[in-house]
mmCIF file of C-alpha atoms in Angstrom:
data_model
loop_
_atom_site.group_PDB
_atom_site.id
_atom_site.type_symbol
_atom_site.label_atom_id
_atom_site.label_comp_id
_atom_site.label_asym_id
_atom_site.label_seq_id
_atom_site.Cartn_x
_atom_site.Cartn_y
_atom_site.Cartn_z
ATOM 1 C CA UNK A 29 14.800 -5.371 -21.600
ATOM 2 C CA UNK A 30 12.063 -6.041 -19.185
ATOM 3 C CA UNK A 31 9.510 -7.601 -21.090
ATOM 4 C CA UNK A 32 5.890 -6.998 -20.585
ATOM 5 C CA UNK A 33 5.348 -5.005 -17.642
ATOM 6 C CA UNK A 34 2.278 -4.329 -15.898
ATOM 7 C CA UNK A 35 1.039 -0.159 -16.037
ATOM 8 C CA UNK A 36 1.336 0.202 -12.443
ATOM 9 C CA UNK A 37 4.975 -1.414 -11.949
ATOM 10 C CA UNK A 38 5.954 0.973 -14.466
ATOM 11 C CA UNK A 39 4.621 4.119 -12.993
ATOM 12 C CA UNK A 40 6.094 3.034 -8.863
ATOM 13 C CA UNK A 41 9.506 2.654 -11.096
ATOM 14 C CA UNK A 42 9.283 6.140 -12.685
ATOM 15 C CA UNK A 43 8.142 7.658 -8.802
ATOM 16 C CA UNK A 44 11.298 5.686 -7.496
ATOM 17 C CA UNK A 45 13.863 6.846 -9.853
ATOM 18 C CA UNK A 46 14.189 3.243 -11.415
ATOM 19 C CA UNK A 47 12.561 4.505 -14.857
ATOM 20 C CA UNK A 48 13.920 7.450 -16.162
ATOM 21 C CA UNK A 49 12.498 9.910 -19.072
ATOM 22 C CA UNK A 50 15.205 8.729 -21.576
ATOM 23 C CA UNK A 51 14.011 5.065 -21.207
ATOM 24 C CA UNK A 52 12.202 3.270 -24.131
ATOM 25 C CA UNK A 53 8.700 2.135 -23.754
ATOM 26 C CA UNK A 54 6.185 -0.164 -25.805
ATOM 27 C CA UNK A 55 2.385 0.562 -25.246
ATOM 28 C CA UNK A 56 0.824 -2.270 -26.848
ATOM 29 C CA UNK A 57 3.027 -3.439 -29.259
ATOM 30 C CA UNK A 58 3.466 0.102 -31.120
ATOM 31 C CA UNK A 59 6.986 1.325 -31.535
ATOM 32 C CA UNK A 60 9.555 2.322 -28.814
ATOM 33 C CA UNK A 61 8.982 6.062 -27.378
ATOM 34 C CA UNK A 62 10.925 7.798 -24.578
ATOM 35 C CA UNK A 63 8.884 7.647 -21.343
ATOM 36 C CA UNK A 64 8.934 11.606 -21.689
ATOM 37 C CA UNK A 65 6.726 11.136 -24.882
ATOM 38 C CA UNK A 66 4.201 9.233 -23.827
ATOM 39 C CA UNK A 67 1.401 11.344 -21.708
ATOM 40 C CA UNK A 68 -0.221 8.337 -19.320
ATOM 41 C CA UNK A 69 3.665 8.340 -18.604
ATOM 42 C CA UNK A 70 5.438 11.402 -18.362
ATOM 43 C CA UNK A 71 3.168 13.064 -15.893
ATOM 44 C CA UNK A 72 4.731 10.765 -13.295
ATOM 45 C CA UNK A 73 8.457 11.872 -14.168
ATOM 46 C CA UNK A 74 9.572 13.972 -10.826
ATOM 47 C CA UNK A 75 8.918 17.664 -11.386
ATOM 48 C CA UNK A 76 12.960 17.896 -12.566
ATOM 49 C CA UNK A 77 15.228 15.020 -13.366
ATOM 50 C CA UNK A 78 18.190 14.941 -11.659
ATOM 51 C CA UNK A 79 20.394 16.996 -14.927
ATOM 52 C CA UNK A 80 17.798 19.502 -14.432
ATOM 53 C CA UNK A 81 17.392 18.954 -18.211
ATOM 54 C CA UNK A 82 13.971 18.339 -18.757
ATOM 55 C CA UNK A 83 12.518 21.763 -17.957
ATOM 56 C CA UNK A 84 15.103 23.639 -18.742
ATOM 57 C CA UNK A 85 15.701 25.557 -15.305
ATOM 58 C CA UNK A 86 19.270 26.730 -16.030
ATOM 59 C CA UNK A 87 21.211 27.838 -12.684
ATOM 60 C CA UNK A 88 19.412 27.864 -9.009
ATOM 61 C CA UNK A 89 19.112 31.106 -7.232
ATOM 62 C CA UNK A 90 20.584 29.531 -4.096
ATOM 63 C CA UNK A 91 22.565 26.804 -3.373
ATOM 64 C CA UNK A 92 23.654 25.452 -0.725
ATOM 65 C CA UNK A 93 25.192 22.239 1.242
ATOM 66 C CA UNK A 94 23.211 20.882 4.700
ATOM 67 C CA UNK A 95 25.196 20.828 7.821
ATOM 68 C CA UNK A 96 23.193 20.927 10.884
ATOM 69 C CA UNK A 97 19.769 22.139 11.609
ATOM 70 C CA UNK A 98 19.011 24.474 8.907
ATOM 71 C CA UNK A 99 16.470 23.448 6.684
ATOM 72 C CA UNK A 100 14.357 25.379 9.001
ATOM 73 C CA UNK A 101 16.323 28.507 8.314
ATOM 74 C CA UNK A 102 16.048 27.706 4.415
ATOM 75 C CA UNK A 103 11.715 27.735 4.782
ATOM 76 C CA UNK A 104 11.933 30.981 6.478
ATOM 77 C CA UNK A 105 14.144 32.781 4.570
ATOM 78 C CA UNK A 106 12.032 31.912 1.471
ATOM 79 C CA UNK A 107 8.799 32.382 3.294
ATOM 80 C CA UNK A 108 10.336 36.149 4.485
ATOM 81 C CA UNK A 109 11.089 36.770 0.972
ATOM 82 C CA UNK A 110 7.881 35.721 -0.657
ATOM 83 C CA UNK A 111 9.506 33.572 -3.393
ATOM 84 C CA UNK A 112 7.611 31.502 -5.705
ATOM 85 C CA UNK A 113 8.993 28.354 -7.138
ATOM 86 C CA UNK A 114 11.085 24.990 -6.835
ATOM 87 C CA UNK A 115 13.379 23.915 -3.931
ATOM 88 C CA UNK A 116 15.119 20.957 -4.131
ATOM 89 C CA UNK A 117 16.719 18.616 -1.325
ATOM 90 C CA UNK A 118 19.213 16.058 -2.345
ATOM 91 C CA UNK A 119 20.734 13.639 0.115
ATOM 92 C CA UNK A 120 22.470 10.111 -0.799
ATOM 93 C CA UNK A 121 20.095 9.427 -3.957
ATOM 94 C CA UNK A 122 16.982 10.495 -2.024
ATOM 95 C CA UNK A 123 15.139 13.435 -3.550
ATOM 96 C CA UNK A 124 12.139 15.711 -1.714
ATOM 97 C CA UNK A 125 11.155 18.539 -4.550
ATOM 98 C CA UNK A 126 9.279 21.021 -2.554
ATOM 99 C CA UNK A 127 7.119 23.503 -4.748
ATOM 100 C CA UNK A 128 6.217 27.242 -2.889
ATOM 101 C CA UNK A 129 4.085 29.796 -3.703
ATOM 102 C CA UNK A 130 4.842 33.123 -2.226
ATOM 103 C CA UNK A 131 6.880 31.332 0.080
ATOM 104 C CA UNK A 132 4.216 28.996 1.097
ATOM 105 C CA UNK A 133 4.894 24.842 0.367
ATOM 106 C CA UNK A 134 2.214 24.010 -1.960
ATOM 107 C CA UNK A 135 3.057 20.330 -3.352
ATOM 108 C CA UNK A 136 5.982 17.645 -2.265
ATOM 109 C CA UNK A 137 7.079 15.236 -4.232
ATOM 110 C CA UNK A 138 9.563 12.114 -2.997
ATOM 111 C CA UNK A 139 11.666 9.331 -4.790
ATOM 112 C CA UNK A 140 10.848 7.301 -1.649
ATOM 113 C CA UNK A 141 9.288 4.145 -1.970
ATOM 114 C CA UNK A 142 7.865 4.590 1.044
ATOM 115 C CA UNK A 143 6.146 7.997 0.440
ATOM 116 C CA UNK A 144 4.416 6.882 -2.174
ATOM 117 C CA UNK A 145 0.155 6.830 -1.935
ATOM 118 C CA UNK A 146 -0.195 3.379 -1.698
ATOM 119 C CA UNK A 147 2.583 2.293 0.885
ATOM 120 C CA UNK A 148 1.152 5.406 3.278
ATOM 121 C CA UNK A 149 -2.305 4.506 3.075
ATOM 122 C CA UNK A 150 -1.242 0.760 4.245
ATOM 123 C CA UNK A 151 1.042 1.879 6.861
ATOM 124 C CA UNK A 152 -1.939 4.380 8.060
ATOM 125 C CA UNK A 153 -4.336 1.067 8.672
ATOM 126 C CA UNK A 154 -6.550 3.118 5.955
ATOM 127 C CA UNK A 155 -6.328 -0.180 3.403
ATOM 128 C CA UNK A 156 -4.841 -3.577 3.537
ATOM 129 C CA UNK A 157 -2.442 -4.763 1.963
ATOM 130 C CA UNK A 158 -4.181 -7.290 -0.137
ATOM 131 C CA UNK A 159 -6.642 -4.325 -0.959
ATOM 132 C CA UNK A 160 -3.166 -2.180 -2.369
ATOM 133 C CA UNK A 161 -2.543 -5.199 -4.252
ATOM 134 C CA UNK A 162 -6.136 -5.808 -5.931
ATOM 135 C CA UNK A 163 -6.251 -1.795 -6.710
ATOM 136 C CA UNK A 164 -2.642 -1.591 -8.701
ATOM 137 C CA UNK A 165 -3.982 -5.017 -10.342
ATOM 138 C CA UNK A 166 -6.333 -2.912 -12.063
ATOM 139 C CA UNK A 167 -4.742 0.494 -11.706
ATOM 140 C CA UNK A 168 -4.305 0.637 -15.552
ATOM 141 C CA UNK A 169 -8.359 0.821 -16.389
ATOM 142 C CA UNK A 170 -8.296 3.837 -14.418
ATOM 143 C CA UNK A 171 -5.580 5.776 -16.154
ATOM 144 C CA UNK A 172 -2.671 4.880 -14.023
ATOM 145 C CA UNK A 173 -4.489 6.388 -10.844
ATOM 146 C CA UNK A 174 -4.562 4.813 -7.727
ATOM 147 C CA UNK A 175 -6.594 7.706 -5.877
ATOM 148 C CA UNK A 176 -9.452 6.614 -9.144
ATOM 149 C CA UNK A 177 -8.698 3.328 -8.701
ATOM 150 C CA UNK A 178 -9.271 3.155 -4.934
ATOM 151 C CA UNK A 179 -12.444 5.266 -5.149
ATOM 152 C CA UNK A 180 -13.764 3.329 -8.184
ATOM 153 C CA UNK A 181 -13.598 -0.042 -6.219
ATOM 154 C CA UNK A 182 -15.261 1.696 -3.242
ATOM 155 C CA UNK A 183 -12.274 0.361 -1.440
ATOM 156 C CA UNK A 184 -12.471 4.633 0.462
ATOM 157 C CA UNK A 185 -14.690 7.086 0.476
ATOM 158 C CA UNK A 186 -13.731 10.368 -1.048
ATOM 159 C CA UNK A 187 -13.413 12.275 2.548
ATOM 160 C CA UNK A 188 -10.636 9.473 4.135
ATOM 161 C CA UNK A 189 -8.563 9.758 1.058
ATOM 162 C CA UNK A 190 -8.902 13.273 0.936
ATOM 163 C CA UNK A 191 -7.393 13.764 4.427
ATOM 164 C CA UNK A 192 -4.923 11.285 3.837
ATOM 165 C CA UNK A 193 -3.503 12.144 0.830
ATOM 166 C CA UNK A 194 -3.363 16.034 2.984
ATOM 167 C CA UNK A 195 -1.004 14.066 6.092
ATOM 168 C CA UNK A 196 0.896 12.161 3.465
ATOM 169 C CA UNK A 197 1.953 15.302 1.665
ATOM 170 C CA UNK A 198 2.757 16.682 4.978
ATOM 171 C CA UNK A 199 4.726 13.719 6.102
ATOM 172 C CA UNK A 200 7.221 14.341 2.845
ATOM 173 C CA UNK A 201 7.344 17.260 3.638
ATOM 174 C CA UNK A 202 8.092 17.059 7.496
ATOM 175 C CA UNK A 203 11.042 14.360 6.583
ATOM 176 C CA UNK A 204 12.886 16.542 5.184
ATOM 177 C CA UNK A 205 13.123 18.827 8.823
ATOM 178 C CA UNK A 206 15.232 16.386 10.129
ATOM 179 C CA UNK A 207 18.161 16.335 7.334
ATOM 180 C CA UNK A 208 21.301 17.613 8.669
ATOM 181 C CA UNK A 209 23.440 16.662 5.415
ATOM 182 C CA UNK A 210 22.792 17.060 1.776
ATOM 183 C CA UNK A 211 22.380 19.694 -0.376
ATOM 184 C CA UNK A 212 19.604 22.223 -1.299
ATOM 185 C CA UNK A 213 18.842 24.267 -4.627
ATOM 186 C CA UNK A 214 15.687 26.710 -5.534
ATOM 187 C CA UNK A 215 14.658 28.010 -8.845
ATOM 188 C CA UNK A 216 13.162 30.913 -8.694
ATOM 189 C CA UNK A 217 9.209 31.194 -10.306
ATOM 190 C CA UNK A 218 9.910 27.353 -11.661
ATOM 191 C CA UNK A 219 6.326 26.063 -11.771
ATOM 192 C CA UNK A 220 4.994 23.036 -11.342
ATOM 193 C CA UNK A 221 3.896 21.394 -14.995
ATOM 194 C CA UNK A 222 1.399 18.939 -13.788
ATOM 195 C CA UNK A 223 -1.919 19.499 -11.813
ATOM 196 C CA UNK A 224 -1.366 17.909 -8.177
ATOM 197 C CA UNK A 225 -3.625 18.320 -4.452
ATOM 198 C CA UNK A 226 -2.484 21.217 -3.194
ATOM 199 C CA UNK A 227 -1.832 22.372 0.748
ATOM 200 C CA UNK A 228 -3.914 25.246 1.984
ATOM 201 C CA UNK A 229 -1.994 24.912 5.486
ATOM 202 C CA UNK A 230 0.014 28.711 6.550
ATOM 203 C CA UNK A 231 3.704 28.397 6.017
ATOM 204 C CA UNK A 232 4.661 28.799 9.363
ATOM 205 C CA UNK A 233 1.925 26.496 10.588
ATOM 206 C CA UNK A 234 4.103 23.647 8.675
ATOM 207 C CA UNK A 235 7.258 24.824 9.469
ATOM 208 C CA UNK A 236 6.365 24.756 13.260
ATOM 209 C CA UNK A 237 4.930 21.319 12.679
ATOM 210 C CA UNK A 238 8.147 20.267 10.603
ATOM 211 C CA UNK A 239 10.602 21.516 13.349
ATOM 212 C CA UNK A 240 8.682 19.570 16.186
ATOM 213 C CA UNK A 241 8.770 16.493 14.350
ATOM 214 C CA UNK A 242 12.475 16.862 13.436
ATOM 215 C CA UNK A 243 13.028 17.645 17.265
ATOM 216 C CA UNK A 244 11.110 14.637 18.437
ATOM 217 C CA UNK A 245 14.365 12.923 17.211
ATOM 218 C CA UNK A 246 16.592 14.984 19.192
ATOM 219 C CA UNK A 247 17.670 13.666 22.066
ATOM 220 C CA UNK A 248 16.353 16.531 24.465
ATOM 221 C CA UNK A 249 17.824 15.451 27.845
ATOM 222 C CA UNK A 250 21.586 15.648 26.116
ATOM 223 C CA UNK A 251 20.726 19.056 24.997
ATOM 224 C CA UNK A 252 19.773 19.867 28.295
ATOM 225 C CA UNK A 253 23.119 18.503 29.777
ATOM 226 C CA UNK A 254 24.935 20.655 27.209
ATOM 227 C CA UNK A 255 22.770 24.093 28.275
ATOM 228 C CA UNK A 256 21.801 23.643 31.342
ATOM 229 C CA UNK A 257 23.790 26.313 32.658
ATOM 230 C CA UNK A 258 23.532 28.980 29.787
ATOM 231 C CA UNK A 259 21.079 32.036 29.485
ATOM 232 C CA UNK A 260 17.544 31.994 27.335
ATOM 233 C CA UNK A 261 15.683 34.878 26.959
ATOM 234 C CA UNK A 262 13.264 36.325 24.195
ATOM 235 C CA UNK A 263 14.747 37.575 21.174
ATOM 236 C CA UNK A 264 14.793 41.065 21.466
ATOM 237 C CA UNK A 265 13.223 41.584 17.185
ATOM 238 C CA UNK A 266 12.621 38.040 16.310
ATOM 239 C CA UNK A 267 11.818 37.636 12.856
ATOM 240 C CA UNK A 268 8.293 36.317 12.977
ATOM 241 C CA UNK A 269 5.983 37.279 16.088
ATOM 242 C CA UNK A 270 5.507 34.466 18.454
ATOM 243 C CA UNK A 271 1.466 35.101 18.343
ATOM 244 C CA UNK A 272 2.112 34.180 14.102
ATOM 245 C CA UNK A 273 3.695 30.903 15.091
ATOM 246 C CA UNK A 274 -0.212 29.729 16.504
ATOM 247 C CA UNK A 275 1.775 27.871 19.409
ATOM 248 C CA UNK A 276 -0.730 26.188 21.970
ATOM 249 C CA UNK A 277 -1.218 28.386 24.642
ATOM 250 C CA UNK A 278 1.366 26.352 27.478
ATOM 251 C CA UNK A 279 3.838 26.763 25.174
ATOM 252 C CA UNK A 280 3.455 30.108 24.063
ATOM 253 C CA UNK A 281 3.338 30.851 27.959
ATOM 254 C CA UNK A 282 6.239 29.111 28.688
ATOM 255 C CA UNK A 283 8.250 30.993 26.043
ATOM 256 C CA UNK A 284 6.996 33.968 26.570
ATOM 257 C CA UNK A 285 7.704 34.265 30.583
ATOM 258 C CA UNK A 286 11.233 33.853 29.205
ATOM 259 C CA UNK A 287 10.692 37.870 28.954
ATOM 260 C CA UNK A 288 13.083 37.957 31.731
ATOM 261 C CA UNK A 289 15.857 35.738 30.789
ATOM 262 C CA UNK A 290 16.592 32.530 32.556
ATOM 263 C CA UNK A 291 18.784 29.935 33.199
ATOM 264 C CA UNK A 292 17.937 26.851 31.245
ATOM 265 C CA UNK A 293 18.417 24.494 34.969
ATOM 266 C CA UNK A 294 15.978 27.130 36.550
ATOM 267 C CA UNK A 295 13.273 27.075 33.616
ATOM 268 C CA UNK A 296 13.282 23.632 33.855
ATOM 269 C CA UNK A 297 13.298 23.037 38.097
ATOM 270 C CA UNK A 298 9.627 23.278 38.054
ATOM 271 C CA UNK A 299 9.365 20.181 35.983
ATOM 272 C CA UNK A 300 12.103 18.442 37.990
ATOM 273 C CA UNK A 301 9.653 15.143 38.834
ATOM 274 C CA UNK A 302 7.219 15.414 35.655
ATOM 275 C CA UNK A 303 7.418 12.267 33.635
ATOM 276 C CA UNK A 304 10.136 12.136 30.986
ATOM 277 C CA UNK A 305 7.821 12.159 28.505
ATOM 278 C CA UNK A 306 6.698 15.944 29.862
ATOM 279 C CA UNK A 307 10.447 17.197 30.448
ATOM 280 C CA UNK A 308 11.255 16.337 26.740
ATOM 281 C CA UNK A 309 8.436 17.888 25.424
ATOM 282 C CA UNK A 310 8.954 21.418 27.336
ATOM 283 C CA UNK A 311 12.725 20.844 26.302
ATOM 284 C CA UNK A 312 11.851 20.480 22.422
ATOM 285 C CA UNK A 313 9.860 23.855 22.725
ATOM 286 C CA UNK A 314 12.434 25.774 23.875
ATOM 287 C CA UNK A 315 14.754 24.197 21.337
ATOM 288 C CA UNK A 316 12.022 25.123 18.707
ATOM 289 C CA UNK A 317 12.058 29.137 19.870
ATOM 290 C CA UNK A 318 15.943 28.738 20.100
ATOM 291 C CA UNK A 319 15.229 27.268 16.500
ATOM 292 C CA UNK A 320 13.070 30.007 14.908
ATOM 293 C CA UNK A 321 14.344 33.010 16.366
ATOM 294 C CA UNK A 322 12.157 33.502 19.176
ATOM 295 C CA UNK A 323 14.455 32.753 21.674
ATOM 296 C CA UNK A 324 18.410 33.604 22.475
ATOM 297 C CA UNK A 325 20.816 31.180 24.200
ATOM 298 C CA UNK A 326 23.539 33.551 25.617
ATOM 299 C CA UNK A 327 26.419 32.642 27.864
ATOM 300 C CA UNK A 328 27.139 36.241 29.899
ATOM 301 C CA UNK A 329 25.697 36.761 33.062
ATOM 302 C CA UNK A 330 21.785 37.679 34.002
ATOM 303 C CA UNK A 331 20.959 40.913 33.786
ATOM 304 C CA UNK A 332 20.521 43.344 37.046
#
């Protein structure tokens, strides 16, 4: 029993996993109800819960365990296919539901703390925290809504928290790039039952974005100590056309004079006294094509 409890504590517990559907809630004295059954409520339950009870989904279409670098593999194979519906990472209680729409990410949702609206707009600079505070104070006059609540008390303007609430979305959705353990499931034409802010961004636009932000955790100078003597060359049919990838134009050049395959020391000799922060860079890029197809690392010898 926790007693009274403030509208906004209750919805960052059901975001966070701490407040599940099943749980009993009192609005204003009237009898207990299931958090499912009560509307200002519910429509912050995750999309699933984690029985995969509450919309009924049955069994996923694929299923799989992490190991390694292949949630980039899992976008594009979804994105090839043109599936709509729900894919679901799990890793050590932490949950990223990722809805697509003919293989395009559409809406995110996280059980992090730290991914929720409030916590992102702070750690943007965008609000204080004292202005977070004074907003989920008074969250509950505007139905549980901190986007409301924030424009209400002209704390943003409609414009800043429009863009932000874009890069947050993003930002769950990047994280997930980088998980090399865990598990993934998708459900097939599973829809999304509440109305959320959608992305309009291309699918391979973010899953170019998500594998260079994964890779700017790599540590690119012990991949190059591990390669530097190995082949790269083009992919002779990648899957996706480097000119559908959008890449700047120095990287696209640099990946595609690898036409002529090269020795990974000798692509990089050029750049032999450029700063570090240059040499990673050009490193993550060819780890990205290596990544998405565009680019083969073989071991045999050059060609004639």
């Amino acid at each position: 029993v926790l007693g009274n409890v403030p509208l906004s504590d209750l919805i960052h517990g059901i975001v966070c996993n701490r407040i599940g559907e099943d749980d009993l809630v009192s609005v204003n004295g009237a009898a207990f109800r299931a958090v499912s059954a009560i509307p200002d409520l519910s429509k912050h339950l995750p999309s699933v819960t984690p029985t995969e009870k509450r919309h009924d989904l049955g069994l996923p279409d694929k299923r799989g365990m992490l190991a390694g670098r292949m949630v980039a593999r899992i976008f594009l194979d979804l994105y090839r296919d043109s599936e709509t519906g729900l894919l679901i990472f799990d890793c050590s209680g932490i949950r990223k539901e990722v809805h697509l729409e003919d293989g395009v990410p559409r809406y995110v949702s996280s059980n992090l703390a730290k991914d929720l609206l409030g916590e992102f707009l702070v750690r943007e600079g965008i609000i204080s925290r004292m202005e977070l505070d004074m907003a989920l104070a008074v969250m509950d006059k505007f139905e549980g809504r901190l986007g409301d609540t924030l424009l209400g008390l002209d704390i943003v303007d409609s414009i800043t928290l429009l863009r932000a609430i874009t890069r947050q979305i993003r930002a769950r959705l990047f994280d997930v790039f980088a998980w090399t353990t865990g598990e993934f499931t998708f459900y097939r034409e599973a829809r999304c039952l509440r109305e959320n802010f959608r992305l309009t961004t291309p699918a391979l636009e973010l899953i170019r974005e998500g594998c260079l932000h994964a890779l700017e955790q790599e540590d690119a100078d012990a991949w190059f100590r591990a390669n530097g003597s190995r082949i790269l060359g083009l992919s002779p049919r990648p899957e996706f056309p480097i000119d559908d990838w959008h890449l700047s134009i120095s990287y696209s050049s640099l990946i595609q004079a690898l036409s002529r395959p090269s020795i990974v020391r000798d692509i990089m000799q050029p750049y032999e006294h450029s700063s570090s922060g240059v040499r990673g860079s050009l490193l993550r890029v060819l780890m990205f094509g290596i990544e998405v197809g565009l680019l083969e690392l073989m071991d045999s010898s050059l060609p004639e």
